XYZ file of C-alpha atoms in Angstrom:
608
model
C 21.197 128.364 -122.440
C 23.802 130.359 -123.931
C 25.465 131.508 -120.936
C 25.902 127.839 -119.301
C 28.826 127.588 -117.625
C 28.908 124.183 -116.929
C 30.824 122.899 -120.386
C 34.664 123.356 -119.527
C 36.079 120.256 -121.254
C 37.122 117.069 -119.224
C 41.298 118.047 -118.797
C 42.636 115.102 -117.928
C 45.629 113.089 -119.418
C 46.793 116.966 -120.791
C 50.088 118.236 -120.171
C 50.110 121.240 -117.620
C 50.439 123.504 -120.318
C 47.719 122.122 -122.487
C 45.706 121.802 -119.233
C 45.815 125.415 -119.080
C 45.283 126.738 -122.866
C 42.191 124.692 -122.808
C 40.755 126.035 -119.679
C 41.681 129.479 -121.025
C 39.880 129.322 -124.693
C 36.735 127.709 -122.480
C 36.903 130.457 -120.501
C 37.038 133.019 -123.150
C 34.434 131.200 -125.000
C 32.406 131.432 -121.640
C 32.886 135.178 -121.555
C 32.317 135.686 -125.502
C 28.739 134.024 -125.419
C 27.775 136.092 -122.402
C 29.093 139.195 -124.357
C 28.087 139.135 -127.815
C 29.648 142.254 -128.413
C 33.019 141.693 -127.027
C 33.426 138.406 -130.038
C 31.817 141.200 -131.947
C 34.667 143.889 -131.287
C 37.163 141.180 -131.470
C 35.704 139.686 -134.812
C 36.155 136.181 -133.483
C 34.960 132.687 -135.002
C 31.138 131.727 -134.706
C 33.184 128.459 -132.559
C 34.505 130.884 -129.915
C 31.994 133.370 -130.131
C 28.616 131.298 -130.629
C 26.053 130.643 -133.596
C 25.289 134.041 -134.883
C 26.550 135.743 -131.947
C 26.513 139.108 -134.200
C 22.401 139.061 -134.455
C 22.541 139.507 -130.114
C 23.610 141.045 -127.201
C 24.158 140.911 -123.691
C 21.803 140.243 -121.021
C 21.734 143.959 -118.739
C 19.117 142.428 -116.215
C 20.323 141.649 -112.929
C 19.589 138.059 -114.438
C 22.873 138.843 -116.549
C 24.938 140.542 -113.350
C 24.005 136.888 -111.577
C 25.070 134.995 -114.208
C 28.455 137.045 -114.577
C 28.922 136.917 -110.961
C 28.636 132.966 -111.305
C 30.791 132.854 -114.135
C 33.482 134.503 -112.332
C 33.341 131.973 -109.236
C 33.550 128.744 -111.797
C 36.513 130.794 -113.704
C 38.269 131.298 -110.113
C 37.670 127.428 -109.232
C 38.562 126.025 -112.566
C 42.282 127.910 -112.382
C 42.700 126.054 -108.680
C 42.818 122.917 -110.920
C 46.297 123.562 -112.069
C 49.463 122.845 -111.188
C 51.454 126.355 -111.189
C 54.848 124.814 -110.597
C 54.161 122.204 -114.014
C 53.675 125.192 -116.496
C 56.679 126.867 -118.759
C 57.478 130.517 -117.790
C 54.973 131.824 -120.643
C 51.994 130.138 -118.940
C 52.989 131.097 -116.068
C 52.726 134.400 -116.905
C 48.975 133.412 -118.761
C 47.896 131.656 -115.065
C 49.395 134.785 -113.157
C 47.608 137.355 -115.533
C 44.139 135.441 -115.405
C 44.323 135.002 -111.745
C 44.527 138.507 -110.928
C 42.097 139.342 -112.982
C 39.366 136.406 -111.626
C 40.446 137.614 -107.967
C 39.557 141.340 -109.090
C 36.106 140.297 -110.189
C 35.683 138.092 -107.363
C 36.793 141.212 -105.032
C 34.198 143.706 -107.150
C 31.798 141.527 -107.469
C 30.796 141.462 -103.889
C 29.533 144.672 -103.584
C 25.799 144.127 -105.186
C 25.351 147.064 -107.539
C 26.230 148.721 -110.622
C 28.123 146.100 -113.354
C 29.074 142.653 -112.451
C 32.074 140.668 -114.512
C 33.935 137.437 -114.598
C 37.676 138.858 -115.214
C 38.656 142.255 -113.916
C 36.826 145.417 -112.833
C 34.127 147.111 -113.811
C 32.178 150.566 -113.156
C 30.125 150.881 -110.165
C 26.794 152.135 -112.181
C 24.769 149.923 -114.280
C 24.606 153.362 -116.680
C 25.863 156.903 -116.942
C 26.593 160.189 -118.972
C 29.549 158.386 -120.335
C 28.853 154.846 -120.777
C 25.956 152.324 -120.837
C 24.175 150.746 -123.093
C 22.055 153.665 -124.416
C 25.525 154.931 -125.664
C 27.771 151.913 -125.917
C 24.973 149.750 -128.365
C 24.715 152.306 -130.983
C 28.066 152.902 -130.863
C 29.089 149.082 -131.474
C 26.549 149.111 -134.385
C 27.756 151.986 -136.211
C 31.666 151.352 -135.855
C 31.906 147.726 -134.880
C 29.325 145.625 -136.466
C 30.029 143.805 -139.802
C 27.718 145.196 -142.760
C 29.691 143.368 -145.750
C 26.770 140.514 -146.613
C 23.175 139.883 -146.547
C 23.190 137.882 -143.323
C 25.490 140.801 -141.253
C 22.277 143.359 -142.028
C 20.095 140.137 -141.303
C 21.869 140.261 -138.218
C 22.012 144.074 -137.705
C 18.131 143.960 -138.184
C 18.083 141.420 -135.157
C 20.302 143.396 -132.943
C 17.939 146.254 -132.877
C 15.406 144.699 -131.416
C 18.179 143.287 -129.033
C 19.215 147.366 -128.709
C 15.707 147.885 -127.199
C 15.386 144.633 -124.737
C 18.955 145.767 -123.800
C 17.695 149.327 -122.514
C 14.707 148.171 -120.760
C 17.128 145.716 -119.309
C 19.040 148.423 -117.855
C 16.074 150.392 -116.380
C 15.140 146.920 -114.520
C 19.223 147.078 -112.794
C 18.810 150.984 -112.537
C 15.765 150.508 -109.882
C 17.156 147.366 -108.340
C 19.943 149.521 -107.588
C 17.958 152.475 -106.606
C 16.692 150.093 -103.957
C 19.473 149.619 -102.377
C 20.657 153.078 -102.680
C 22.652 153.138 -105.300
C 22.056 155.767 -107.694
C 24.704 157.619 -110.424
C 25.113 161.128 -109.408
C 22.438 163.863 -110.212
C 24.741 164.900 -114.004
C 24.909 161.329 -114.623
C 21.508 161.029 -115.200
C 21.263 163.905 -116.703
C 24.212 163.502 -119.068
C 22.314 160.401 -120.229
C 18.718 161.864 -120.306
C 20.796 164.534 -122.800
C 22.158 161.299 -124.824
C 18.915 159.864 -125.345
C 17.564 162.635 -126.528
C 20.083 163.294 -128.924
C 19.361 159.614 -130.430
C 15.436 160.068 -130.269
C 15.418 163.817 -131.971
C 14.647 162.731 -135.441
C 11.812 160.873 -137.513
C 12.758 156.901 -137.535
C 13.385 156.926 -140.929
C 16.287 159.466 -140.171
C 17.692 158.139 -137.201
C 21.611 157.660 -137.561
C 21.371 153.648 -137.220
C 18.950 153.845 -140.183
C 21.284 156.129 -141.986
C 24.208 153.896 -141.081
C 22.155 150.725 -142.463
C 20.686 152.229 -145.218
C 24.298 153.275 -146.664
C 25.695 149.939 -146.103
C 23.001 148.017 -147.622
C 23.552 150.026 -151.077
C 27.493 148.428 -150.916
C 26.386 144.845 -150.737
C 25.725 144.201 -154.042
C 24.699 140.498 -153.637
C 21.734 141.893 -151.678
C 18.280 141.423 -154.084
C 15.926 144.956 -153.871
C 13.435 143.468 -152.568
C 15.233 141.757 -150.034
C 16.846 145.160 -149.070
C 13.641 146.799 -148.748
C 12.175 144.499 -146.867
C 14.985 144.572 -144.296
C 15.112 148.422 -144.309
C 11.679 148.922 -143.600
C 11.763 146.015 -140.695
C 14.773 148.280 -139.474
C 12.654 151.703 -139.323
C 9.976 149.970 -137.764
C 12.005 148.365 -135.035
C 13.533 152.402 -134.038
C 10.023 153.312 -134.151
C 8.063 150.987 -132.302
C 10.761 149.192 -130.052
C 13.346 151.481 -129.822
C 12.027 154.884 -129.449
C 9.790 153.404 -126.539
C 12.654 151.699 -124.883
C 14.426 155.361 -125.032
C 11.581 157.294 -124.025
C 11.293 154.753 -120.948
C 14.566 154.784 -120.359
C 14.427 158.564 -120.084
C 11.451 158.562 -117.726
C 13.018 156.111 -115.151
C 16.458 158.211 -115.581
C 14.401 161.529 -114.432
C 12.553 160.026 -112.155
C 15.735 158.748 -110.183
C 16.672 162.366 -109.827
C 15.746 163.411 -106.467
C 17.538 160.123 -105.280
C 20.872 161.470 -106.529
C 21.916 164.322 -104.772
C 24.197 166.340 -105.581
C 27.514 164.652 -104.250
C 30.089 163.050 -106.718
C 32.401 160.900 -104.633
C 31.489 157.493 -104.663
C 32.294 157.778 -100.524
C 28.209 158.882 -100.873
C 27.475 155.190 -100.840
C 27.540 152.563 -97.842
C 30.858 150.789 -98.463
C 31.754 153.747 -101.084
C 35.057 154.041 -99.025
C 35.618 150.217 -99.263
C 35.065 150.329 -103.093
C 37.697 152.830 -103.769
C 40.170 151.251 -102.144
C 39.496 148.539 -104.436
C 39.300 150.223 -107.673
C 42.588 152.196 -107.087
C 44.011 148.698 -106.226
C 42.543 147.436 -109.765
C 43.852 150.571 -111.724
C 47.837 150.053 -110.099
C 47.629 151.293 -106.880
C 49.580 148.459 -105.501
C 48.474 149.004 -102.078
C 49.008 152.415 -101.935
C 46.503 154.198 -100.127
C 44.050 157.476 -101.473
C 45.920 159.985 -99.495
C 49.242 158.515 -100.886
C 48.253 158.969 -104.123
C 46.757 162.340 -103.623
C 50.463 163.219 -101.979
C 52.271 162.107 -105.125
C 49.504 164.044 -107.569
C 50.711 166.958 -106.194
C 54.235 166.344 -106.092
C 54.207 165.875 -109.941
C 51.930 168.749 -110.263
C 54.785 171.044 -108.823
C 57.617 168.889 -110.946
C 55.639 169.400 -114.589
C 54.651 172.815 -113.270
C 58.521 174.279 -113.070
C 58.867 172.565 -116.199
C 56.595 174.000 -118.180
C 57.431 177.926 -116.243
C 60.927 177.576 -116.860
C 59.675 176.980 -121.133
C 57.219 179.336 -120.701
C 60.175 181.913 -119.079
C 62.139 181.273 -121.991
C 59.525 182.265 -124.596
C 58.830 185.450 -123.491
C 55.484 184.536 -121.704
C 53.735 186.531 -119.079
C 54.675 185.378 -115.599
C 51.125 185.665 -113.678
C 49.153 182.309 -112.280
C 49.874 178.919 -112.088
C 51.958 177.290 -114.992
C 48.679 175.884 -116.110
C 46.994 179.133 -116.337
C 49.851 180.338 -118.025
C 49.892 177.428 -120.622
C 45.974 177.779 -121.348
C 46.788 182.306 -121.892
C 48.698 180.272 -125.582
C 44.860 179.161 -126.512
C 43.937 182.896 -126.634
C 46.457 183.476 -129.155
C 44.417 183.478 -132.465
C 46.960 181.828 -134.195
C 47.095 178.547 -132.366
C 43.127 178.185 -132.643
C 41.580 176.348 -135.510
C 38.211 178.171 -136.509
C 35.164 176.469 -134.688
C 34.245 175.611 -138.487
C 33.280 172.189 -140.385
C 35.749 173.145 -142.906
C 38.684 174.054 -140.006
C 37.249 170.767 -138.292
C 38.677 168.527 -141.438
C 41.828 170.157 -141.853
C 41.868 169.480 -137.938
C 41.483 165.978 -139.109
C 44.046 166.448 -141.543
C 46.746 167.719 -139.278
C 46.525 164.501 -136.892
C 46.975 162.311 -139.850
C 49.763 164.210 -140.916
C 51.100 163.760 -137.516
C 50.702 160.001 -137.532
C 52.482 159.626 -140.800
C 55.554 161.597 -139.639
C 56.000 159.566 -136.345
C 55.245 156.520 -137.888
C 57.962 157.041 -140.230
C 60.201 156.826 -137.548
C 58.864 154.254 -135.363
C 61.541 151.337 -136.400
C 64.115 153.275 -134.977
C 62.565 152.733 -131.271
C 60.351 149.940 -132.095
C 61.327 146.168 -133.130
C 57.773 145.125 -134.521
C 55.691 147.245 -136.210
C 52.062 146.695 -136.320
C 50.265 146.368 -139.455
C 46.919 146.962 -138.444
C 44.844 149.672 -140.295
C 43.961 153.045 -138.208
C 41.192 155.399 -139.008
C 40.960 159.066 -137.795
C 37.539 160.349 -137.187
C 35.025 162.951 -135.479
C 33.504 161.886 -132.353
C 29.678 161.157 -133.776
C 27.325 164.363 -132.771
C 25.421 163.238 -130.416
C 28.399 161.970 -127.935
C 30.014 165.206 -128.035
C 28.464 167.050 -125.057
C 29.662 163.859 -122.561
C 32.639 161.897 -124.896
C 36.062 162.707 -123.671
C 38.337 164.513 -125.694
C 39.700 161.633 -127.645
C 39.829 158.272 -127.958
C 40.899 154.775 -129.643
C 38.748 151.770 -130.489
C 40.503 148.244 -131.178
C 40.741 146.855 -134.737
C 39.273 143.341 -135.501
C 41.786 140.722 -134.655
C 41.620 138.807 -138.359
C 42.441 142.646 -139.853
C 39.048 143.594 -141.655
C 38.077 146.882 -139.339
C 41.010 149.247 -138.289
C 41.440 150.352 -135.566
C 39.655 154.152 -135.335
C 41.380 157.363 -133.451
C 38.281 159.799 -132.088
C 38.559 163.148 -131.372
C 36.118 165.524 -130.315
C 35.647 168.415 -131.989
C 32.502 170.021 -130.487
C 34.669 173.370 -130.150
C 38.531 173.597 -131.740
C 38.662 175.781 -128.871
C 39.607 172.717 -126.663
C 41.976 171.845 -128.972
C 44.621 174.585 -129.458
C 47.441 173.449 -132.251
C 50.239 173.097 -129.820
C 48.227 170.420 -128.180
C 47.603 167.734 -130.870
C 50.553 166.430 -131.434
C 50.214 164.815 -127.518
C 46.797 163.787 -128.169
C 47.830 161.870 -131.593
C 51.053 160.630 -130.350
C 48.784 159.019 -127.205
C 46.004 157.512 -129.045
C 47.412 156.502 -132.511
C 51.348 155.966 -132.703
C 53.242 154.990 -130.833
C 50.828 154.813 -128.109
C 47.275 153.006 -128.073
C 47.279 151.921 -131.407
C 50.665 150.325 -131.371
C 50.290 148.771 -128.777
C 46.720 147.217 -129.131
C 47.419 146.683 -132.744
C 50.919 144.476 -131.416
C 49.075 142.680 -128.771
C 46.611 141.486 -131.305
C 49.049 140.531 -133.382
C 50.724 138.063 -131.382
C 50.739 134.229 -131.692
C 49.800 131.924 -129.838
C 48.287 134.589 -127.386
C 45.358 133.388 -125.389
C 42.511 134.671 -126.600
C 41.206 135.439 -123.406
C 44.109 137.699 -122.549
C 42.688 139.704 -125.369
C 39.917 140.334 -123.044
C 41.387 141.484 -119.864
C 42.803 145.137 -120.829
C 44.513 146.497 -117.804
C 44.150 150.286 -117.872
C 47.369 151.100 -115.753
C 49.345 149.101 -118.348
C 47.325 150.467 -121.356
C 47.009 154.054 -120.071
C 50.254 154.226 -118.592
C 51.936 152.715 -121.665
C 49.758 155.485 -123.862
C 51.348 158.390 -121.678
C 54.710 156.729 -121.955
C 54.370 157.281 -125.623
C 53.987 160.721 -125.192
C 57.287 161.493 -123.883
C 58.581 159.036 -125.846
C 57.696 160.910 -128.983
C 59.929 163.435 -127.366
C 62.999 161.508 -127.441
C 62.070 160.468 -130.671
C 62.489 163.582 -131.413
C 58.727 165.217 -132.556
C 58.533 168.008 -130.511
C 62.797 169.297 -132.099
C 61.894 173.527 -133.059
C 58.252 172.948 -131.299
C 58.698 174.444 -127.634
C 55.065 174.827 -128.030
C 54.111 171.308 -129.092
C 56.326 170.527 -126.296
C 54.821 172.402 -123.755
C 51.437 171.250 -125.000
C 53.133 167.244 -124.072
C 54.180 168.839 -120.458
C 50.284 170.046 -120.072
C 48.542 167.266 -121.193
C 51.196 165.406 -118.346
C 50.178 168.026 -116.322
C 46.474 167.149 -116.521
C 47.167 163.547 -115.572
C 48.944 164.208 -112.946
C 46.068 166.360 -111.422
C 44.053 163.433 -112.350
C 45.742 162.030 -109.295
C 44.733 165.075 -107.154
C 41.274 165.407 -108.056
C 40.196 161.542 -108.259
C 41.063 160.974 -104.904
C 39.964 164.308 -103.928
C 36.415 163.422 -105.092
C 36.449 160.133 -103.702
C 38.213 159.883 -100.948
C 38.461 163.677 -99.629
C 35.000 164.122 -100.227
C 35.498 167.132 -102.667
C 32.571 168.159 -104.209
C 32.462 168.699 -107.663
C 32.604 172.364 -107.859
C 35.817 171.977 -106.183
C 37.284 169.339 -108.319
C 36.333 171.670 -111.169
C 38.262 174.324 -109.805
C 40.585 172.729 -108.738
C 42.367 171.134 -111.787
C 41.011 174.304 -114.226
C 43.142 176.339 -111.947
C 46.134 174.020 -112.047
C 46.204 172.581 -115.578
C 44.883 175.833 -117.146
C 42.429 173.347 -119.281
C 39.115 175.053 -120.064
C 35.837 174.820 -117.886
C 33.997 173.003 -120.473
C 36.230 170.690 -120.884
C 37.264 170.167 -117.385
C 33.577 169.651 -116.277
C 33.474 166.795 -118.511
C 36.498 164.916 -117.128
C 35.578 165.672 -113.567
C 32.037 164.071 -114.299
C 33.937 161.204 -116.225
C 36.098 160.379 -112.616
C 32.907 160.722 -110.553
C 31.509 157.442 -112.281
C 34.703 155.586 -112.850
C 36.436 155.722 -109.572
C 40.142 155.110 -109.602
C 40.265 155.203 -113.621
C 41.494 158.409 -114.199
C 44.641 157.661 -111.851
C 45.902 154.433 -113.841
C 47.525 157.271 -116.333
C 50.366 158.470 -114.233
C 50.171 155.377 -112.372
C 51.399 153.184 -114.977
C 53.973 155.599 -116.900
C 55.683 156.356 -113.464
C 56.046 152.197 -113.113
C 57.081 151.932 -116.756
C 59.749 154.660 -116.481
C 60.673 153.616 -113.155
C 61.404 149.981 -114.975
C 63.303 151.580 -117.940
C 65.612 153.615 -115.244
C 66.447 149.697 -113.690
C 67.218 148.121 -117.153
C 69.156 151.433 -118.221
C 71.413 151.304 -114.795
C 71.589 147.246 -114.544
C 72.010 146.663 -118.373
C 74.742 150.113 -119.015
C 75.511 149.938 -122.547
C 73.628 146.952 -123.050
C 70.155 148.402 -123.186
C 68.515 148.623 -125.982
C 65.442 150.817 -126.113
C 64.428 148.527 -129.088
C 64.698 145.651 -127.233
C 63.111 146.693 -123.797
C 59.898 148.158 -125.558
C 59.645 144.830 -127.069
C 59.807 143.505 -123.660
C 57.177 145.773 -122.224
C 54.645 145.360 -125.301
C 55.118 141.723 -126.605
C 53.695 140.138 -123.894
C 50.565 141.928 -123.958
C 48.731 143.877 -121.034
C 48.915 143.200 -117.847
C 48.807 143.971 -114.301
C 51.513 146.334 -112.964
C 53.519 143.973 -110.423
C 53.341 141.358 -113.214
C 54.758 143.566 -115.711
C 56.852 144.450 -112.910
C 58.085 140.407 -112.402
C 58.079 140.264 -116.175
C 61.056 143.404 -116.702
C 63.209 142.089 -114.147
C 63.189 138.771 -115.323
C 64.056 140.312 -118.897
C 66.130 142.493 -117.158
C 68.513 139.148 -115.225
C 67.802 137.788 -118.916
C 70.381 140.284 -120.779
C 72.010 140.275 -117.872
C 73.292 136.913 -118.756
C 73.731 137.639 -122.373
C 70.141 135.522 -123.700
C 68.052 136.596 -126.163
C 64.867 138.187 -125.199
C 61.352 137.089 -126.108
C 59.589 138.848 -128.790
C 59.757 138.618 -132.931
């Protein structure tokens, strides 16, 4: 059974230390067997990951949520076995990280629904318009799965018959749910019946995953004809008769679930719903703070950025009526700040952002100790994720360097991306922000593997938005009042991510209200607005790790800068904050200030 827990290696006669980076690479083994396409995403060995781990997938039954669920309860036990006050300082910090993240689970996993996991949190809905294996599977075998030899596209082959056990997986956890009341709202299932029929629109033999295969197999020239053949027409076959059907079921089971959803968004719409907030804005770096706290502090930066971005605005010459965010969105009318809704405009679109990351990047050593040396792509968001995909995003590079890392951006209409407001959205998901610091954290030796699996989004999120302002100091937005005002909206939007999060799930907004609520405020269009607010509906508390973590990362800057004087080094304390790797907010918290006593006393810090 590949998802047998019971092999953790006997740890006796070990040293504490040992004790503990053997119970950690079991555990990530563990976790890589039950998730094929984690090892896959990570590129890991066929010892950590599993024989052929690249020809499967998960299991999405609720046979798979028990087993994860059981898998986070040995996890939890087996870290009880060691000795805290025997390990160094570094695995300390390993054992402090992990445990958080096992008592997370642990703390998610009782409430029976949506996505069970062994380390950290996950989203209350087995599926939605955003994520789910419908979208998520094609996605990893497009941009994630090897195609370089025969036995990858053996292996791709395999996991497309996986693809389609995986979806009628999911439609087995989608009415178990259902049972218990516990449906995604009524766009949710409609943002995914639109998905699905996006990947079901064309003849097999078209479909993008064929496409995809078919291009790849003409690159591996050790591949005989025949052999090709055969395994391209297996491939077309499996779309058409496993998983078209497994779609098409999919799709039915979606629509019929639609009178159960209502029309509420707020995940208070479910028995405990209240309960499981609290929880999630604990896991996204709440630290204890309460939903009408954070709603408090959303709108006190709302009214900060907003006289920020007025008093810019005043000095251009702009007209004074609305809100500073309906203001800032009157610049997107402005024809020449638009880039033509065009495939051509679209690649010099493309173009511009890599422009962008070459000029930052240029500069990075001057703020930055270690530079990653990871590869990064820039590309379109794929068709048929346009109408639900965010407006960008970053996907990890391989950790033994053979697939960069890949900056999406979706360009469904240029409109929603005005010129003054790309810079932000580059400097967030490439350099120096997602990409750096994913690229770094990979990078490091010695790092538990497993750490490489438990991303903390207030740490990631909040460093990303860090990096925005940062690329203000660093001087990228010198002669671009616009491009700077375009970094003071996009702050803007995440701090109204704070208003409108909790205001959904917690004040029991509606979301017709949350809609006009934050297009009103952060002067960001309706479109695109209605698909963040349908984003927060299905990830509660995600959308508030943003501000979150860059208010607890500039708040520990401000203490190094006024213990350290004119010892700080801003070299030296981003080091400090990305060399260890992500991590929870009060231990990142524990981990400054002990830097922080550190040059206090004149040592050198950790780090290359």
């Amino acid at each position: 059974e590949q998802n047998d827990i019971d092999d953790a290696p006997i740890l006796a006669d070990l040293k504490e230390d040992e004790r503990l980076a053997v119970l950690a690479d079991t555990h990530a083994g563990l976790i890589l067997q039950m998730s094929p396409e984690a090892a896959t995403r990570l590129g890991v060995t066929e010892e950590m990951g599993g024989a052929d781990y690249n020809a499967r997938l998960s299991t999405y039954s609720p046979l798979g949520q028990s087993q994860a669920m059981a898998l986070n309860d040995r996890m939890h036990q087996d870290l009880q076995m060691i000795d805290y006050s025997q390990l160094t300082t570094s695995s300390q910090l390993t054992y402090d990280i992990l445990g958080y993240g096992y008592e997370a689970a642990a703390r998610r996993n009782q409430f029976q629904f949506g996505n069970a996991t062994p380390i950290g949190y996950s989203s209350p809905y087995a599926l939605s318009q955003l994520s789910g294996p419908h979208i998520n599977l094609p996605r990893l075998l497009l941009t994630q799965h090897p195609l370089r030899t025969a036995k990858d596209a053996e292996h791709y082959v395999a996991r497309l018959s996986e693809l389609a056990r995986g979806l009628t997986e999911t439609q087995e956890t989608l009415l178990l749910d259902a049972g218990n009341n516990v449906v995604p709202p009524l766009f949710a299932l409609e943002g995914a019946v639109s998905s699905i029929e996006g990947l079901t629109q064309t003849p097999p033999a078209e479909h993008v995953l064929i496409r995809h295969f078919t291009e790849k197999l003409d690159a591996i020239t050790t591949l005989e004809t025949e052999i090709r053949e055969e395994l391209l027409v297996k491939a077309i076959l499996t779309v058409e008769n496993e998983i078209y059907p497994a779609y098409q079921n999919l799709a039915a089971t979606l629509t019929d679930l639609k009178e159960a959803a209502g029309s509420d968004a707020g995940i208070w719409r479910l028995e405990d719903g209240k309960a499981y907030y609290q929880l999630a804005l604990d896991a996204y770096g709440a630290g204890g703070m309460t939903a009408e706290e954070i709603h408090t502090v959303g709108l006190e930066e709302v009214a900060r950025i907003s006289a920020e971005m007025n008093a810019i605005l005043d000095r251009l010459g702009k007209s004074a009526a609305g809100t500073a965010g309906e203001r800032f969105a009157a610049l997107a009318e402005e024809p020449e700040n638009i880039y033509p809704n065009t495939d051509e405009a679209k690649e010099i679109v493309l173009d511009d952002l890599r422009k962008q990351v070459a000029d930052v990047t240029e500069i990075a050593p001057q703020w930055f100790k270690t530079i990653p040396t990871q590869g990064m792509e820039i590309k379109r968001i794929p068709a048929y994720e346009e109408n639900t995909a965010p407006g960008g995003y970053y996907t990890l590079p391989s950790l033994d360097g053979t697939r960069p890392g890949i900056y999406w951006i979706n360009l469904k209409d240029t409109a929603d991306w005005p010129k003054h407001t790309l810079k932000t959205l580059t400097y967030h998901e490439a350099v120096p922000g997602h990409h750096f610091q994913i690229s770094l954290q990979q990078g490091l030796e010695d790092f538990p593997l497993i750490r490489n699996l438990a991303f903390y989004s207030e740490y990631l999120e909040g460093w990303a938005l860090y990096a925005e302002e940062l690329a203000a100091e660093m001087g990228m937005y010198d002669d671009d009042p616009l491009g700077n005002l375009g970094r003071l909206g996009a702050e803007l939007f995440r701090a109204g991510r704070l208003v409108v999060d909790t205001g959904l799930h917690h004040k029991e907004w509606s979301r017709e209200e949350a809609i006009t609520w934050m297009v009103k405020h952060t002067g960001e269009t309706e479109a695109s607005v209605t698909r963040e607010i349908e984003r927060y509906a299905v990830l509660p508390g995600q959308a508030v790790s943003y501000k979150l973590g860059m208010i607890k990362m500039k708040e520990l800057r401000a203490r190094a800068e006024d213990r350290l004087g004119e010892k700080f080094d801003i070299r030296e304390f981003h080091e400090a904050i990305l060399m260890q790797g992500s991590m929870p907010l009060p231990i990142l918290d524990q981990t400054i200030e002990n830097w922080i006593v550190e040059q206090e006393k004149g040592l050198i810090s950790f780090g290359n």
